[in-house]
PDB file of C-alpha atoms and ligand atoms in Angstrom:
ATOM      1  CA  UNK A   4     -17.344   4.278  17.828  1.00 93.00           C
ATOM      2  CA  UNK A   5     -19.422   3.248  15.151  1.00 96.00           C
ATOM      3  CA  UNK A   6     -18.315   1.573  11.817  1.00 98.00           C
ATOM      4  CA  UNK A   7     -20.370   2.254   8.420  1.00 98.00           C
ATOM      5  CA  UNK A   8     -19.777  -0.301   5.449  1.00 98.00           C
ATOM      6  CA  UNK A   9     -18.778   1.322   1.822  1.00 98.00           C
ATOM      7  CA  UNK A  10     -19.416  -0.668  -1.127  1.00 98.00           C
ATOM      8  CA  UNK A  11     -17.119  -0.163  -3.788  1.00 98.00           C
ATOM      9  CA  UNK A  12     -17.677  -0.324  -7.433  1.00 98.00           C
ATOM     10  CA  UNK A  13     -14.202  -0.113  -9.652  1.00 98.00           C
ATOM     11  CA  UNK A  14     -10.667  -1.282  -9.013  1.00 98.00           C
ATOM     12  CA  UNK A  15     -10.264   2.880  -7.787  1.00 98.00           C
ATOM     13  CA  UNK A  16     -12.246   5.148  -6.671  1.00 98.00           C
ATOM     14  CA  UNK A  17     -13.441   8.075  -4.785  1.00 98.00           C
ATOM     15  CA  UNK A  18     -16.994   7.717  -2.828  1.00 98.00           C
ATOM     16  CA  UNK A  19     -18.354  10.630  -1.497  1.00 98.00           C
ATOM     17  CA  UNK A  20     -19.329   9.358   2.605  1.00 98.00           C
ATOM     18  CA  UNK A  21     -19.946  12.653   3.890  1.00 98.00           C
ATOM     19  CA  UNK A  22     -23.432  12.817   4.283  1.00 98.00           C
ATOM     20  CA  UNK A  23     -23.118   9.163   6.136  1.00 98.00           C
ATOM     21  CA  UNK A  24     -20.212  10.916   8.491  1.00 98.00           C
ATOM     22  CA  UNK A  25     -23.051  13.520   8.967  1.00 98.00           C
ATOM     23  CA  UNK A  26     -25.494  10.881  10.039  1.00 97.00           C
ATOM     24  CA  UNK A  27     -23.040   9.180  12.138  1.00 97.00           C
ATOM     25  CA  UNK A  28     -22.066  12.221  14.012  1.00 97.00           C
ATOM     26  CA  UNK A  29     -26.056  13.345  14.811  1.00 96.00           C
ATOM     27  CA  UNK A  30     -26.846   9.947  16.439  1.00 95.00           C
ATOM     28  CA  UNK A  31     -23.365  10.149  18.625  1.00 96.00           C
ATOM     29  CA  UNK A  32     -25.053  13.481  20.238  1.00 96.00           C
ATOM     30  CA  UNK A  33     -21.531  14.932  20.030  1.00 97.00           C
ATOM     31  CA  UNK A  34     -22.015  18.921  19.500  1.00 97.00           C
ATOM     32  CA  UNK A  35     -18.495  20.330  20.114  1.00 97.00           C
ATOM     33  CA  UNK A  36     -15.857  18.384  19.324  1.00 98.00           C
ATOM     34  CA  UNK A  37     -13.310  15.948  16.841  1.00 98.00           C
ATOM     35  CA  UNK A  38     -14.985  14.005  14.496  1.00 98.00           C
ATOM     36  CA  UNK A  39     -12.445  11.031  13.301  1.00 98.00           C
ATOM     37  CA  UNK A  40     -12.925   8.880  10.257  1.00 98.00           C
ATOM     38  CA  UNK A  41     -10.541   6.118  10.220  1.00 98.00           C
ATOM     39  CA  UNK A  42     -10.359   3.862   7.308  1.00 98.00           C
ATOM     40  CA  UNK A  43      -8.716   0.133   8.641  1.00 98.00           C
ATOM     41  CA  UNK A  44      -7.620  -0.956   5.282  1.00 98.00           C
ATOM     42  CA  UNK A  45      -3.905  -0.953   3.545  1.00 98.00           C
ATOM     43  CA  UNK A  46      -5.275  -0.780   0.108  1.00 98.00           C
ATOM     44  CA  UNK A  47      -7.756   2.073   0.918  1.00 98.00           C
ATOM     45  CA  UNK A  48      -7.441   5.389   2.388  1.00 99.00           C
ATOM     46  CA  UNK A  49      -9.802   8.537   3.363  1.00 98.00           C
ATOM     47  CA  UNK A  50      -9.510  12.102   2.408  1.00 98.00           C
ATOM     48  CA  UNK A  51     -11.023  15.289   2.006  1.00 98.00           C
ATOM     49  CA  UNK A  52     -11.385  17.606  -1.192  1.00 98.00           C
ATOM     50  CA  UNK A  53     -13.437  19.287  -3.443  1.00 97.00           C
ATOM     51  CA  UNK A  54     -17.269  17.663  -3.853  1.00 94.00           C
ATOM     52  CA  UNK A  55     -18.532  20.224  -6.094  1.00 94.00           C
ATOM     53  CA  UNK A  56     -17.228  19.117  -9.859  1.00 95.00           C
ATOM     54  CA  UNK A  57     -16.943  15.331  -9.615  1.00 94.00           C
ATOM     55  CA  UNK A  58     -13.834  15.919 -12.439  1.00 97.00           C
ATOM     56  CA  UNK A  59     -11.777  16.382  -9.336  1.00 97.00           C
ATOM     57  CA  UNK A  60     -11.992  12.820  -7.854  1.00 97.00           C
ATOM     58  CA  UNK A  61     -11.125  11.570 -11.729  1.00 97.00           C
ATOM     59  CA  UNK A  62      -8.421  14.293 -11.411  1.00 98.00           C
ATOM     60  CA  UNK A  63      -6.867  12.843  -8.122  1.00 98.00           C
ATOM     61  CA  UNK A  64      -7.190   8.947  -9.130  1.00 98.00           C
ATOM     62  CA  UNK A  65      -5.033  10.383 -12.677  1.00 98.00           C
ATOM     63  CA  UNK A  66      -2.451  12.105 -10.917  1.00 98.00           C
ATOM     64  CA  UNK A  67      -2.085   8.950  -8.174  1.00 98.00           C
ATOM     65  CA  UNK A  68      -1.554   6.584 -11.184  1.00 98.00           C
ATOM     66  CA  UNK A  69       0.866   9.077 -12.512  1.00 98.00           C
ATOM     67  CA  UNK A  70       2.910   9.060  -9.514  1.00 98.00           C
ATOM     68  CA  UNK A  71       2.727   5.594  -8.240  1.00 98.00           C
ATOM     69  CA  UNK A  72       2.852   3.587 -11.984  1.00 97.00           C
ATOM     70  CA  UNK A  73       1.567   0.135 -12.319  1.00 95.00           C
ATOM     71  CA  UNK A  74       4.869  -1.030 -13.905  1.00 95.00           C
ATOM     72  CA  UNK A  75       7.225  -0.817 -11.092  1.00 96.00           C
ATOM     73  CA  UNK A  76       9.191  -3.692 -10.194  1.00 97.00           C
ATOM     74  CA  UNK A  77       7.057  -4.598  -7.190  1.00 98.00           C
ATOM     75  CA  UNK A  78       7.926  -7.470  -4.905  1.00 97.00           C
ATOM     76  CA  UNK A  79       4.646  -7.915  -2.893  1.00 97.00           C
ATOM     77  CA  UNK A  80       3.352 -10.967  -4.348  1.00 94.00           C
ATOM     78  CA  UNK A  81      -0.272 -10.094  -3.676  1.00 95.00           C
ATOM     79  CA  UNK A  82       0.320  -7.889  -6.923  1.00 94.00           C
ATOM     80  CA  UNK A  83      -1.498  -4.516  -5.998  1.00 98.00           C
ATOM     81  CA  UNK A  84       1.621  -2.651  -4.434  1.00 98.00           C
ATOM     82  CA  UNK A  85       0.872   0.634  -6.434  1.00 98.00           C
ATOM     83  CA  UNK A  86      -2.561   0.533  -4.219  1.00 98.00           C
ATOM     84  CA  UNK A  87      -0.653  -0.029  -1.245  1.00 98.00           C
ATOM     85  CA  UNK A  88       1.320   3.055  -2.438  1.00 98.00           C
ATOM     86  CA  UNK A  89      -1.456   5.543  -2.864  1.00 98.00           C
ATOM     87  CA  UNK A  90      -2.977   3.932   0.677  1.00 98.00           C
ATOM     88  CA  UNK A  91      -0.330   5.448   2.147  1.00 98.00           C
ATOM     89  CA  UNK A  92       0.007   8.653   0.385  1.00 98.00           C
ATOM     90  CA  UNK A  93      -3.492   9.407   0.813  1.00 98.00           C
ATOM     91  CA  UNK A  94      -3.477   8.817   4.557  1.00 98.00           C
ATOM     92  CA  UNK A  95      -6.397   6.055   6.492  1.00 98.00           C
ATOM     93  CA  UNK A  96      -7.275   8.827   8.903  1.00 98.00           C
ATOM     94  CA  UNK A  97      -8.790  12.531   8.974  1.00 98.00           C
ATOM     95  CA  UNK A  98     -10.535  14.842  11.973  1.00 98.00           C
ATOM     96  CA  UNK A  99     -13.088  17.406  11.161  1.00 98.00           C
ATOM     97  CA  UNK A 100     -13.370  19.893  13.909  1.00 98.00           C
ATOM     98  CA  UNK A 101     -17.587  19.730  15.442  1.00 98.00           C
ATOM     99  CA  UNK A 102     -19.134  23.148  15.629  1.00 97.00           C
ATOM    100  CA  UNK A 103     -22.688  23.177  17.325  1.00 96.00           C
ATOM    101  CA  UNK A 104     -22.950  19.411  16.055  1.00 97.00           C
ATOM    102  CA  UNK A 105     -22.012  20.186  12.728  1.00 97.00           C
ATOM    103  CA  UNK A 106     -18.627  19.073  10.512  1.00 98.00           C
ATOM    104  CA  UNK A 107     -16.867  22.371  10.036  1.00 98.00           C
ATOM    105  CA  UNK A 108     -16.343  21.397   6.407  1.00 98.00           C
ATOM    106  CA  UNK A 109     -15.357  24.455   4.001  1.00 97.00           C
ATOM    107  CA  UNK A 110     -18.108  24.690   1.309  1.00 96.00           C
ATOM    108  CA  UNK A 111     -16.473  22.865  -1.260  1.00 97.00           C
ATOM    109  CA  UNK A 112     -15.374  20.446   0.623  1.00 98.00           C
ATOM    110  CA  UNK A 113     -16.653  16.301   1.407  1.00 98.00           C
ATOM    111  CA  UNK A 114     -15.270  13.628   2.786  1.00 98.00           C
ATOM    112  CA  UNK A 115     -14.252  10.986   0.350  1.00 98.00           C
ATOM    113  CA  UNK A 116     -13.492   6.909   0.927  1.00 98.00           C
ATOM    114  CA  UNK A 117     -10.589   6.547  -1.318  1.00 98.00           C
ATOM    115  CA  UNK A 118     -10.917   2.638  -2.863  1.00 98.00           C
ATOM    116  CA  UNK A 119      -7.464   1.546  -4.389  1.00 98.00           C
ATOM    117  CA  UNK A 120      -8.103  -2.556  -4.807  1.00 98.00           C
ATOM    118  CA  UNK A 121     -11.758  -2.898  -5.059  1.00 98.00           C
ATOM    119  CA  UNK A 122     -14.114  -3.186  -5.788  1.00 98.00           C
ATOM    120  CA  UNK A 123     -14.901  -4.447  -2.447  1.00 97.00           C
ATOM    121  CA  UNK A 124     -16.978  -4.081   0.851  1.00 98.00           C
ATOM    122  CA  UNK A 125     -15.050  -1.981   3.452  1.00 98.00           C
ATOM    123  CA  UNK A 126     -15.793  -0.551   7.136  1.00 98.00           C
ATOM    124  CA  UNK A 127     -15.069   3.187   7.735  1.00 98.00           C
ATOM    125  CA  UNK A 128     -15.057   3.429  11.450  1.00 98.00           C
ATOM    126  CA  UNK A 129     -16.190   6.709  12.985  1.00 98.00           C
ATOM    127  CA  UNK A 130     -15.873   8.516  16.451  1.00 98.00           C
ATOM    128  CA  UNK A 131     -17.026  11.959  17.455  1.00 97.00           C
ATOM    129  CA  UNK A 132     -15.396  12.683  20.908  1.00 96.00           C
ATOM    130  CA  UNK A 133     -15.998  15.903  22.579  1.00 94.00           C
TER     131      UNK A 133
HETATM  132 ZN1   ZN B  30      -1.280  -6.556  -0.878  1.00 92.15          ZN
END
């Protein structure tokens, strides 16, 4: 298991990690296998989507603020339930399937750390088991 750290820069965003999943899984040797990102946050979340236009991630962050609104009658008293919301929507885990000890990502596609309170410094924890 090995845990990376992700600075974040805004309250949300989407950081592109998959080049540091890439790194992670060549130093774990693993060549056929699971790769597992797990995000240990309840304000945060991981996914995987398009990396090509970066529009997308401003696309996704729209539509999650569209569907989870800032002026719901919350109760949490912390006062960031909506990024509690889209924590969960979004998911804190993913697998990528290891092919010859690479991430059998379509072409389009990268991993992205999904930051819902930040910004902030959180741990992505990664484990490629074969
Ligand atoms: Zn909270």
């Amino acid at each position: 298991m090995r845990t990376i750290e992700v600075k974040t820069q805004a309250r949300e965003e989407l950081v592109d990690i998959t080049a540091r999943v890439r790194e992670e899984l060549v130093s774990s040797g693993v060549k056929d296998g699971i790769c597992h990102v797990y995000v240990p946050h309840t304000t945060a979340a991981v996914t995987i989507n398009e990396n090509a236009d970066p529009s997308v991630k401003e696309d996704i962050l729209m539509a999650l603020r569209k569907i989870v609104p800032d002026s719901l009658p919350y109760r949490h008293s912390e006062g960031n339930s909506p990024a509690h919301v889209k924590a969960c929507l979004i998911g804190s885990s993913i697998k990528v399937i290891i092919d010859e000890g690479q991430l059998a990502l379509g072409t389009w596609q990268g991993i992205f750390f999904c930051e819902f309170d930040g910004p902030r410094s959180r741990s992505v924890i990664i484990k490629a088991s074969s």
